[in-house]
Amino acid sequence: MPAKPKKPDVVARAQMIEAEDRFIASWGRMGSVWGISRTMAEVHALLYITGTEMCTDEIMSRLGVSRGNVSMSVRSLLEWSVIEKVRIAGDRKEYYQAEQDVWSMLRAIARERIKREVDPLLDALDEISELAPQASKGSSTEIQDLQQRIEAVRDGFSIITTLSHKFAGPRGAGLQTAAKLLARAPIGRTKKHGSKRGGTSQ
Amino acid sequence: MPAKPKKPDVVARAQMIEAEDRFIASWGRMGSVWGISRTMAEVHALLYITGTEMCTDEIMSRLGVSRGNVSMSVRSLLEWSVIEKVRIAGDRKEYYQAEQDVWSMLRAIARERIKREVDPLLDALDEISELAPQASKGSSTEIQDLQQRIEAVRDGFSIITTLSHKFAGPRGAGLQTAAKLLARAPIGRTKKHGSKRGGTSQ
DNA sequence: ACAGTGTTTCAGAAAAAATTGAAATCACAA
DNA sequence: TTGTGATTTCAATTTTTTCTGAAACACTGT
């Protein structure tokens, strides 16, 4: 048990819990917006923000959700590789711990989202492009236009996917370095949100 | 009225409709995954893939959805600036037409998604960071760690937002050029999906 | 094999989100 | 201003998604 350098007073402790809860709530809310179940996002937030490994029961009681829900959420998070199992000697329970490196985490999230949100669309577009009447010299402009529009979308997403795979690949600092690198290149202009603290820094 | 170079035969015409419907269905399905109402995505898909300006009733009957739903969807799409109103002389109805440039469209989508999915989180994180007990030399490691974790997430998203604003800004070919530029830089490795046709081409 | 823990599954319940449809509102020509 | 047709709004409804809880299952030590 690591020594507590200074025992935080009761007030600070309460504030910490409050801040954690708010973080969990915000992350959970975003989860919904991202098409992820709120609980799944909350479990992740809890493990990340506390940095502690926790077992099912601890998660259940802290978030006030059912065992089944925690079980399902944990499974998805493991698939996403944003948390991992931890075994604790002399304890039969499974403990879970969040990836603590933010960029690893963001890459993992990006990867999963591409997988869910872009790949299926690309597959569908390929299929549709084949199904549609083929454009050729003799085709009506309608047919040519249709093919051209499908192709345009397909190519756009294809480029985005390629890019993402480079940046969000599980190994390497792709996203991080790219982001930092590109953040300085003057392609456009930054907008607000540079308010508090270092912010965009670098 | 532009001449039809070759009147497409009935079969080709049917195939076109079929392809359009499939495109609409796929885009709609993705809409759900993206946290957008299915109808909103379908309306956009319809306007994009046909390239035609359409009025409320045409959209209603083609998609088989209610007037109210079309009205709401159209309003959102206008806010997203992925479609625009068109007035047709001597007609009292409003017509709508989709942005036809794919990169403009993708940039608009990216912009809106950042607005919905990242900005509120950044704001929340700032607030939480203030609310949490402030770290200082005398603080317990718990407090320092908490602040450090909040900060880490904040900075990550902050960089992503900055980047996105550069790439997805309404004017300029930010995303397109960046994508093309970066697509060749060997940061990682590409994976599948280069199957049919030009693919990632350029 | 079995007792004791811990985990997963899944049908039904609850909650959230999307959609309808009709009344209210608007916009414009006469 | 009034009449007409188009559009918007929103309470009620339908559909979809998420969550619960308890039974089934799995693992481990005896």
Short mmCIF file of C-alpha atoms (C1' of nucleotides) in Angstrom, two decimals:
data_model
loop_
_atom_site.label_atom_id
_atom_site.label_comp_id
_atom_site.label_asym_id
_atom_site.label_seq_id
_atom_site.Cartn_x
_atom_site.Cartn_y
_atom_site.Cartn_z
CA MET A 1 0.00 0.00 0.00
CA PRO A 2 1.73 3.18 -1.15
CA ALA A 3 2.08 5.86 1.51
CA LYS A 4 -0.11 8.92 1.21
CA PRO A 5 2.34 11.84 1.00
CA LYS A 6 -0.19 14.24 2.45
CA LYS A 7 -3.57 13.00 3.52
CA PRO A 8 -5.98 15.09 1.45
CA ASP A 9 -8.47 16.74 3.74
CA VAL A 10 -12.10 15.83 3.63
CA VAL A 11 -13.05 18.79 1.47
CA ALA A 12 -10.44 18.08 -1.18
CA ARG A 13 -11.47 14.44 -1.21
CA ALA A 14 -15.09 15.37 -1.78
CA GLN A 15 -14.09 17.72 -4.56
CA MET A 16 -12.12 14.97 -6.20
CA ILE A 17 -15.08 12.63 -6.19
CA GLU A 18 -17.27 15.41 -7.52
CA ALA A 19 -14.80 16.12 -10.32
CA GLU A 20 -14.54 12.44 -11.17
CA ASP A 21 -18.30 12.12 -11.30
CA ARG A 22 -18.55 15.10 -13.58
CA PHE A 23 -15.88 13.71 -15.83
CA ILE A 24 -17.73 10.41 -15.96
CA ALA A 25 -21.00 12.15 -16.73
CA SER A 26 -19.49 14.24 -19.52
CA TRP A 27 -17.72 11.33 -21.11
CA GLY A 28 -20.91 9.33 -20.84
CA ARG A 29 -22.93 12.04 -22.50
CA MET A 30 -20.44 12.19 -25.33
CA GLY A 31 -20.64 8.44 -25.56
CA SER A 32 -24.30 8.73 -26.47
CA VAL A 33 -23.52 11.34 -29.09
CA TRP A 34 -20.87 9.03 -30.51
CA GLY A 35 -23.28 6.16 -30.82
CA ILE A 36 -21.81 4.28 -27.89
CA SER A 37 -23.91 3.19 -24.96
CA ARG A 38 -23.75 5.64 -22.13
CA THR A 39 -22.73 3.00 -19.63
CA MET A 40 -19.88 1.78 -21.77
CA ALA A 41 -18.49 5.28 -21.96
CA GLU A 42 -19.01 5.76 -18.23
CA VAL A 43 -17.18 2.61 -17.31
CA HIS A 44 -14.28 3.70 -19.42
CA ALA A 45 -14.32 7.17 -17.94
CA LEU A 46 -14.36 5.77 -14.42
CA LEU A 47 -11.38 3.51 -15.02
CA TYR A 48 -9.46 6.21 -16.82
CA ILE A 49 -10.05 9.06 -14.44
CA THR A 50 -9.36 7.11 -11.28
CA GLY A 51 -6.45 5.25 -12.82
CA THR A 52 -7.33 2.40 -10.48
CA GLU A 53 -7.94 -1.20 -11.42
CA MET A 54 -11.48 -2.12 -10.39
CA CYS A 55 -13.61 -5.23 -10.27
CA THR A 56 -17.16 -5.63 -11.50
CA ASP A 57 -18.73 -4.93 -8.12
CA GLU A 58 -16.79 -1.74 -7.58
CA ILE A 59 -17.84 -0.47 -10.99
CA MET A 60 -21.45 -1.48 -10.38
CA SER A 61 -21.73 0.38 -7.12
CA ARG A 62 -19.85 3.45 -8.21
CA LEU A 63 -21.95 3.89 -11.34
CA GLY A 64 -25.14 2.40 -10.01
CA VAL A 65 -25.72 0.09 -12.94
CA SER A 66 -26.48 -3.59 -13.16
CA ARG A 67 -24.03 -6.44 -13.26
CA GLY A 68 -25.09 -7.46 -16.73
CA ASN A 69 -24.59 -3.98 -18.05
CA VAL A 70 -21.10 -3.76 -16.60
CA SER A 71 -20.24 -7.14 -18.02
CA MET A 72 -21.31 -6.14 -21.53
CA SER A 73 -19.65 -2.75 -21.36
CA VAL A 74 -16.41 -4.22 -20.14
CA ARG A 75 -16.42 -6.74 -22.92
CA SER A 76 -16.80 -4.05 -25.56
CA LEU A 77 -14.11 -1.93 -23.97
CA LEU A 78 -11.76 -4.89 -24.03
CA GLU A 79 -12.51 -5.41 -27.71
CA TRP A 80 -11.77 -1.77 -28.31
CA SER A 81 -8.53 -2.27 -26.33
CA VAL A 82 -9.05 0.81 -24.25
CA ILE A 83 -9.05 -1.24 -21.05
CA GLU A 84 -7.35 -4.48 -20.06
CA LYS A 85 -7.79 -7.27 -17.57
CA VAL A 86 -5.55 -7.34 -14.55
CA ARG A 87 -5.11 -10.31 -12.29
CA ILE A 88 -4.45 -9.62 -8.68
CA ALA A 89 -2.58 -12.31 -6.74
CA GLY A 90 -4.74 -14.18 -4.26
CA ASP A 91 -7.96 -12.71 -5.64
CA ARG A 92 -10.29 -14.59 -7.85
CA LYS A 93 -12.01 -11.54 -9.23
CA GLU A 94 -11.12 -9.98 -12.54
CA TYR A 95 -9.90 -6.44 -12.33
CA TYR A 96 -9.94 -3.95 -15.15
CA GLN A 97 -7.68 -1.05 -15.85
CA ALA A 98 -7.82 1.67 -18.47
CA GLU A 99 -5.13 2.46 -20.96
CA GLN A 100 -3.53 5.53 -19.44
CA ASP A 101 -1.82 6.97 -22.48
CA VAL A 102 -4.24 9.44 -23.99
CA TRP A 103 -2.95 9.12 -27.51
CA SER A 104 -3.16 5.34 -27.44
CA MET A 105 -6.66 5.74 -26.21
CA LEU A 106 -7.63 8.26 -28.87
CA ARG A 107 -6.10 6.11 -31.58
CA ALA A 108 -8.03 3.11 -30.34
CA ILE A 109 -11.26 5.07 -30.37
CA ALA A 110 -10.57 6.43 -33.83
CA ARG A 111 -9.81 2.95 -35.11
CA GLU A 112 -13.04 1.52 -33.81
CA ARG A 113 -15.08 4.38 -35.11
CA ILE A 114 -13.65 4.06 -38.58
CA LYS A 115 -14.40 0.38 -38.43
CA ARG A 116 -18.02 1.04 -37.51
CA GLU A 117 -18.70 4.20 -39.41
CA VAL A 118 -16.73 4.07 -42.62
CA ASP A 119 -15.77 0.55 -43.58
CA PRO A 120 -19.32 -0.73 -43.96
CA LEU A 121 -20.18 2.27 -46.09
CA LEU A 122 -17.21 1.66 -48.37
CA ASP A 123 -18.25 -1.93 -48.84
CA ALA A 124 -21.79 -0.87 -49.63
CA LEU A 125 -20.58 1.71 -52.12
CA ASP A 126 -18.52 -0.86 -53.99
CA GLU A 127 -21.53 -3.10 -54.19
CA ILE A 128 -23.79 -0.32 -55.40
CA SER A 129 -21.31 0.81 -57.98
CA GLU A 130 -21.33 -2.68 -59.48
CA LEU A 131 -25.07 -2.94 -59.32
CA ALA A 132 -25.68 0.37 -61.06
CA PRO A 133 -25.80 0.39 -64.87
CA GLN A 134 -22.23 0.72 -66.07
CA ALA A 135 -21.21 3.98 -67.62
CA SER A 136 -19.65 3.85 -71.06
CA LYS A 137 -19.31 6.02 -74.13
CA GLY A 138 -22.84 5.28 -75.20
CA SER A 139 -24.45 5.82 -71.79
CA SER A 140 -26.89 8.58 -71.06
CA THR A 141 -25.56 11.40 -68.96
CA GLU A 142 -27.83 10.27 -66.16
CA ILE A 143 -26.02 6.99 -65.91
CA GLN A 144 -22.61 8.58 -66.19
CA ASP A 145 -23.50 11.13 -63.53
CA LEU A 146 -24.78 8.48 -61.18
CA GLN A 147 -21.62 6.42 -61.48
CA GLN A 148 -19.54 9.51 -61.12
CA ARG A 149 -21.30 10.54 -57.93
CA ILE A 150 -20.99 7.14 -56.33
CA GLU A 151 -17.34 7.03 -57.27
CA ALA A 152 -16.71 10.49 -55.87
CA VAL A 153 -18.07 9.58 -52.46
CA ARG A 154 -16.27 6.29 -52.51
CA ASP A 155 -12.94 7.89 -53.31
CA GLY A 156 -13.41 10.50 -50.63
CA PHE A 157 -14.03 7.96 -47.93
CA SER A 158 -11.36 5.74 -49.30
CA ILE A 159 -8.78 8.47 -48.85
CA ILE A 160 -10.04 9.19 -45.37
CA THR A 161 -9.79 5.52 -44.45
CA THR A 162 -6.28 5.21 -45.77
CA LEU A 163 -5.24 8.25 -43.84
CA SER A 164 -6.87 7.01 -40.69
CA HIS A 165 -5.18 3.67 -40.87
CA LYS A 166 -1.87 5.43 -41.01
CA PHE A 167 -2.61 7.73 -38.14
CA ALA A 168 -4.63 5.50 -35.93
CA GLY A 169 -2.76 2.24 -36.38
CA PRO A 170 -2.38 0.50 -33.04
CA ARG A 171 1.37 0.93 -32.89
CA GLY A 172 3.38 4.04 -33.50
CA ALA A 173 2.66 7.60 -32.55
CA GLY A 174 0.92 8.28 -35.85
CA LEU A 175 -1.88 10.47 -34.69
CA GLN A 176 0.13 12.27 -32.08
CA THR A 177 3.06 13.21 -34.29
CA ALA A 178 0.89 13.98 -37.25
CA ALA A 179 -1.31 16.16 -35.14
CA LYS A 180 1.52 18.10 -33.62
CA LEU A 181 3.28 18.37 -36.94
CA LEU A 182 0.28 19.58 -38.82
CA ALA A 183 -1.00 21.80 -36.08
CA ARG A 184 1.61 24.38 -36.96
CA ALA A 185 1.27 24.28 -40.73
CA PRO A 186 -0.79 27.33 -41.69
CA ILE A 187 -3.49 25.81 -43.83
CA GLY A 188 -6.30 27.75 -42.26
CA ARG A 189 -7.00 29.63 -39.04
CA THR A 190 -7.58 28.43 -35.52
CA LYS A 191 -10.80 29.34 -33.75
CA LYS A 192 -11.55 30.04 -30.09
CA HIS A 193 -11.08 27.35 -27.45
CA GLY A 194 -7.56 28.55 -26.85
CA SER A 195 -8.96 30.08 -23.65
CA LYS A 196 -7.64 28.38 -20.54
CA ARG A 197 -4.18 27.08 -19.87
CA GLY A 198 -1.78 25.87 -22.51
CA GLY A 199 -4.58 24.54 -24.65
CA THR A 200 -3.34 23.74 -28.10
CA SER A 201 0.17 24.51 -26.94
CA GLN A 202 3.17 23.04 -28.73
CA MET B 1 -33.82 21.43 -70.79
CA PRO B 2 -30.64 19.54 -71.71
CA ALA B 3 -31.05 16.97 -74.44
CA LYS B 4 -30.81 13.32 -73.54
CA PRO B 5 -27.97 11.98 -75.66
CA LYS B 6 -29.38 8.45 -75.58
CA LYS B 7 -32.66 7.68 -73.87
CA PRO B 8 -31.78 5.07 -71.27
CA ASP B 9 -33.80 1.96 -71.78
CA VAL B 10 -36.28 0.76 -69.21
CA VAL B 11 -33.91 -1.77 -67.70
CA ALA B 12 -31.12 0.74 -67.19
CA ARG B 13 -33.62 3.17 -65.70
CA ALA B 14 -34.82 0.57 -63.21
CA GLN B 15 -31.25 -0.26 -62.29
CA MET B 16 -30.57 3.38 -61.67
CA ILE B 17 -33.47 3.71 -59.28
CA GLU B 18 -32.39 0.53 -57.57
CA ALA B 19 -28.84 1.84 -57.18
CA GLU B 20 -30.11 5.16 -55.88
CA ASP B 21 -32.32 3.45 -53.35
CA ARG B 22 -29.45 1.34 -52.16
CA PHE B 23 -27.26 4.38 -51.83
CA ILE B 24 -29.96 6.12 -49.84
CA ALA B 25 -30.40 3.09 -47.61
CA SER B 26 -26.68 2.78 -46.94
CA TRP B 27 -26.21 6.44 -46.23
CA GLY B 28 -29.24 6.32 -43.98
CA ARG B 29 -27.90 3.35 -42.08
CA MET B 30 -24.63 5.16 -41.56
CA GLY B 31 -26.58 8.17 -40.41
CA SER B 32 -27.91 6.14 -37.49
CA VAL B 33 -24.41 4.99 -36.63
CA TRP B 34 -23.26 8.60 -36.74
CA GLY B 35 -25.92 9.71 -34.35
CA ILE B 36 -27.96 11.44 -37.04
CA SER B 37 -31.58 10.60 -37.64
CA ARG B 38 -31.98 8.08 -40.40
CA THR B 39 -34.39 10.26 -42.33
CA MET B 40 -32.09 13.25 -42.26
CA ALA B 41 -29.33 11.17 -43.78
CA GLU B 42 -31.71 9.71 -46.33
CA VAL B 43 -32.94 13.08 -47.47
CA HIS B 44 -29.39 14.18 -47.99
CA ALA B 45 -28.52 11.00 -49.82
CA LEU B 46 -31.51 11.41 -52.09
CA LEU B 47 -30.65 14.97 -53.01
CA TYR B 48 -27.00 14.16 -53.50
CA ILE B 49 -27.34 11.01 -55.51
CA THR B 50 -29.98 12.31 -57.88
CA GLY B 51 -28.34 15.73 -58.15
CA THR B 52 -31.83 17.11 -58.71
CA GLU B 53 -33.50 19.91 -56.83
CA MET B 54 -36.62 18.56 -55.15
CA CYS B 55 -39.56 19.92 -53.20
CA THR B 56 -40.99 18.59 -49.96
CA ASP B 57 -43.64 16.47 -51.63
CA GLU B 58 -41.22 14.79 -53.96
CA ILE B 59 -38.96 13.91 -51.05
CA MET B 60 -41.90 12.67 -49.00
CA SER B 61 -43.14 10.34 -51.64
CA ARG B 62 -39.78 9.05 -52.74
CA LEU B 63 -38.73 8.23 -49.17
CA GLY B 64 -42.16 7.45 -47.80
CA VAL B 65 -41.85 9.64 -44.75
CA SER B 66 -44.08 12.29 -43.27
CA ARG B 67 -44.15 15.97 -44.12
CA GLY B 68 -43.06 16.97 -40.64
CA ASN B 69 -40.11 14.68 -40.77
CA VAL B 70 -38.97 16.04 -44.11
CA SER B 71 -39.35 19.58 -42.86
CA MET B 72 -37.20 18.93 -39.81
CA SER B 73 -34.58 17.00 -41.73
CA VAL B 74 -34.32 19.67 -44.37
CA ARG B 75 -33.88 22.33 -41.74
CA SER B 76 -31.00 20.47 -40.13
CA LEU B 77 -29.37 19.84 -43.48
CA LEU B 78 -29.60 23.54 -44.27
CA GLU B 79 -27.94 24.32 -40.94
CA TRP B 80 -25.21 21.86 -41.78
CA SER B 81 -24.94 23.58 -45.17
CA VAL B 82 -24.91 20.36 -47.08
CA ILE B 83 -28.03 21.37 -48.99
CA GLU B 84 -29.43 24.73 -50.07
CA LYS B 85 -32.75 26.25 -51.00
CA VAL B 86 -33.48 26.87 -54.63
CA ARG B 87 -36.30 29.06 -55.90
CA ILE B 88 -37.87 28.08 -59.13
CA ALA B 89 -39.53 30.88 -61.08
CA GLY B 90 -43.31 30.74 -61.11
CA ASP B 91 -43.41 28.07 -58.45
CA ARG B 92 -44.33 28.79 -54.90
CA LYS B 93 -42.74 25.68 -53.50
CA GLU B 94 -39.29 25.59 -52.00
CA TYR B 95 -36.83 23.33 -53.74
CA TYR B 96 -33.72 21.87 -52.18
CA GLN B 97 -30.48 20.87 -53.73
CA ALA B 98 -27.45 19.10 -52.32
CA GLU B 99 -23.93 20.40 -52.34
CA GLN B 100 -22.36 18.42 -55.15
CA ASP B 101 -18.70 18.79 -54.31
CA VAL B 102 -17.79 15.78 -52.20
CA TRP B 103 -14.98 17.48 -50.34
CA SER B 104 -17.14 20.44 -49.43
CA MET B 105 -19.70 17.99 -48.21
CA LEU B 106 -17.22 15.97 -46.18
CA ARG B 107 -15.78 19.11 -44.67
CA ALA B 108 -19.24 20.30 -43.70
CA ILE B 109 -20.02 16.97 -42.08
CA ALA B 110 -16.71 16.95 -40.23
CA ARG B 111 -17.32 20.48 -39.00
CA GLU B 112 -20.73 19.66 -37.62
CA ARG B 113 -19.54 16.50 -35.99
CA ILE B 114 -16.71 18.30 -34.24
CA LYS B 115 -19.18 20.87 -33.07
CA ARG B 116 -21.45 18.22 -31.63
CA GLU B 117 -18.97 15.67 -30.45
CA VAL B 118 -15.89 17.52 -29.29
CA ASP B 119 -16.61 21.14 -28.42
CA PRO B 120 -19.06 20.38 -25.62
CA LEU B 121 -16.61 17.92 -24.14
CA LEU B 122 -13.83 20.50 -24.19
CA ASP B 123 -16.04 22.99 -22.42
CA ALA B 124 -16.98 20.41 -19.82
CA LEU B 125 -13.36 19.49 -19.27
CA ASP B 126 -12.38 23.09 -18.63
CA GLU B 127 -15.15 23.39 -16.12
CA ILE B 128 -14.20 20.17 -14.37
CA SER B 129 -10.58 21.12 -14.25
CA GLU B 130 -11.51 24.28 -12.38
CA LEU B 131 -13.88 22.50 -10.08
CA ALA B 132 -11.35 19.84 -9.08
CA PRO B 133 -9.03 20.63 -6.18
CA GLN B 134 -6.07 22.52 -7.63
CA ALA B 135 -2.78 20.74 -7.76
CA SER B 136 0.18 22.44 -6.12
CA LYS B 137 3.46 21.50 -4.46
CA GLY B 138 1.67 20.49 -1.30
CA SER B 139 -1.04 18.43 -2.96
CA SER B 140 -1.40 14.73 -2.54
CA THR B 141 -0.44 12.67 -5.57
CA GLU B 142 -4.09 11.76 -5.98
CA ILE B 143 -4.96 15.35 -6.65
CA GLN B 144 -2.01 15.89 -8.92
CA ASP B 145 -2.81 12.76 -10.87
CA LEU B 146 -6.43 13.73 -11.27
CA GLN B 147 -5.54 17.16 -12.63
CA GLN B 148 -2.93 15.63 -14.85
CA ARG B 149 -5.39 13.15 -16.34
CA ILE B 150 -8.03 15.75 -17.02
CA GLU B 151 -5.43 17.96 -18.61
CA ALA B 152 -4.12 15.15 -20.78
CA VAL B 153 -7.53 14.43 -22.28
CA ARG B 154 -8.22 18.11 -22.69
CA ASP B 155 -4.99 18.70 -24.54
CA GLY B 156 -5.56 15.73 -26.78
CA PHE B 157 -8.96 16.90 -27.87
CA SER B 158 -7.76 20.43 -28.08
CA ILE B 159 -5.14 19.46 -30.62
CA ILE B 160 -7.66 17.45 -32.56
CA THR B 161 -10.05 20.38 -32.63
CA THR B 162 -7.40 22.78 -33.81
CA LEU B 163 -6.42 20.41 -36.55
CA SER B 164 -9.98 19.89 -37.59
CA HIS B 165 -10.68 23.56 -37.83
CA LYS B 166 -7.78 23.90 -40.20
CA PHE B 167 -8.80 21.01 -42.34
CA ALA B 168 -12.52 21.30 -42.23
CA GLY B 169 -12.91 25.06 -42.38
CA PRO B 170 -15.74 26.00 -44.73
CA ARG B 171 -13.48 27.60 -47.30
CA GLY B 172 -10.30 26.27 -48.77
CA ALA B 173 -9.39 22.79 -49.81
CA GLY B 174 -7.92 21.97 -46.42
CA LEU B 175 -9.12 18.45 -45.98
CA GLN B 176 -8.68 17.49 -49.56
CA THR B 177 -5.14 18.72 -49.98
CA ALA B 178 -4.06 17.54 -46.57
CA ALA B 179 -5.52 14.14 -47.23
CA LYS B 180 -3.85 13.78 -50.58
CA LEU B 181 -0.60 15.13 -49.27
CA LEU B 182 -0.50 12.91 -46.26
CA ALA B 183 -1.82 9.85 -47.97
CA ARG B 184 1.56 9.26 -49.54
CA ALA B 185 3.74 10.04 -46.52
CA PRO B 186 4.86 6.69 -45.08
CA ILE B 187 3.90 7.04 -41.44
CA GLY B 188 2.42 3.60 -41.13
CA ARG B 189 1.02 0.98 -43.45
CA THR B 190 -2.12 0.92 -45.52
CA LYS B 191 -4.58 -1.90 -45.04
CA LYS B 192 -6.96 -3.60 -47.48
CA HIS B 193 -9.83 -1.72 -49.13
CA GLY B 194 -7.66 -0.91 -52.12
CA SER B 195 -9.64 -3.59 -53.94
CA LYS B 196 -11.84 -2.28 -56.74
CA ARG B 197 -11.13 0.43 -59.20
CA GLY B 198 -8.80 3.33 -58.55
CA GLY B 199 -9.38 3.13 -54.83
CA THR B 200 -7.19 5.55 -52.95
CA SER B 201 -5.87 6.74 -56.29
CA GLN B 202 -5.84 10.48 -56.40
"C1'" DA C 1 -17.68 -34.38 -7.76
"C1'" DC C 2 -19.13 -30.51 -5.51
"C1'" DA C 3 -19.19 -26.13 -3.08
"C1'" DG C 4 -18.18 -21.52 -3.43
"C1'" DT C 5 -17.16 -17.42 -6.32
"C1'" DG C 6 -17.39 -14.92 -10.09
"C1'" DT C 7 -19.01 -14.04 -15.01
"C1'" DT C 8 -22.05 -14.16 -19.01
"C1'" DT C 9 -26.32 -14.33 -21.32
"C1'" DC C 10 -30.72 -12.85 -22.70
"C1'" DA C 11 -35.87 -12.16 -22.35
"C1'" DG C 12 -38.50 -8.68 -20.72
"C1'" DA C 13 -38.82 -3.83 -18.79
"C1'" DA C 14 -37.59 0.85 -19.13
"C1'" DA C 15 -35.80 4.74 -21.34
"C1'" DA C 16 -34.64 7.38 -25.24
"C1'" DA C 17 -35.12 8.78 -29.91
"C1'" DA C 18 -37.46 9.25 -34.15
"C1'" DT C 19 -41.67 9.83 -36.57
"C1'" DT C 20 -46.32 11.05 -37.55
"C1'" DG C 21 -50.20 14.02 -38.47
"C1'" DA C 22 -52.93 17.67 -37.83
"C1'" DA C 23 -53.35 22.37 -36.22
"C1'" DA C 24 -50.96 26.70 -36.29
"C1'" DT C 25 -48.28 29.67 -38.80
"C1'" DC C 26 -46.36 31.87 -42.62
"C1'" DA C 27 -45.89 34.05 -47.37
"C1'" DC C 28 -47.51 35.83 -51.08
"C1'" DA C 29 -50.71 37.14 -54.99
"C1'" DA C 30 -54.78 39.29 -55.95
"C1'" DT D 1 -56.91 42.33 -46.38
"C1'" DT D 2 -58.08 37.84 -47.64
"C1'" DG D 3 -57.64 33.35 -49.66
"C1'" DT D 4 -54.62 29.75 -50.92
"C1'" DG D 5 -51.06 26.79 -50.74
"C1'" DA D 6 -46.74 25.72 -48.48
"C1'" DT D 7 -44.19 25.08 -44.27
"C1'" DT D 8 -43.39 24.55 -39.36
"C1'" DT D 9 -44.38 23.00 -34.90
"C1'" DC D 10 -45.24 19.77 -31.38
"C1'" DA D 11 -48.03 16.37 -28.51
"C1'" DA D 12 -48.91 11.73 -29.12
"C1'" DT D 13 -47.30 7.53 -30.90
"C1'" DT D 14 -44.15 4.20 -32.69
"C1'" DT D 15 -39.71 2.36 -33.09
"C1'" DT D 16 -35.18 1.57 -31.46
"C1'" DT D 17 -31.88 1.16 -28.06
"C1'" DT D 18 -30.34 0.39 -23.61
"C1'" DC D 19 -30.62 -1.72 -19.14
"C1'" DT D 20 -31.99 -4.99 -15.59
"C1'" DG D 21 -32.08 -9.17 -13.05
"C1'" DA D 22 -32.06 -13.73 -12.55
"C1'" DA D 23 -30.80 -18.17 -14.46
"C1'" DA D 24 -27.13 -20.58 -16.74
"C1'" DC D 25 -22.47 -21.08 -17.07
"C1'" DA D 26 -17.35 -21.30 -15.82
"C1'" DC D 27 -13.54 -21.75 -12.95
"C1'" DT D 28 -10.94 -23.21 -8.73
"C1'" DG D 29 -9.75 -25.42 -4.59
"C1'" DT D 30 -11.03 -29.34 -1.62
#
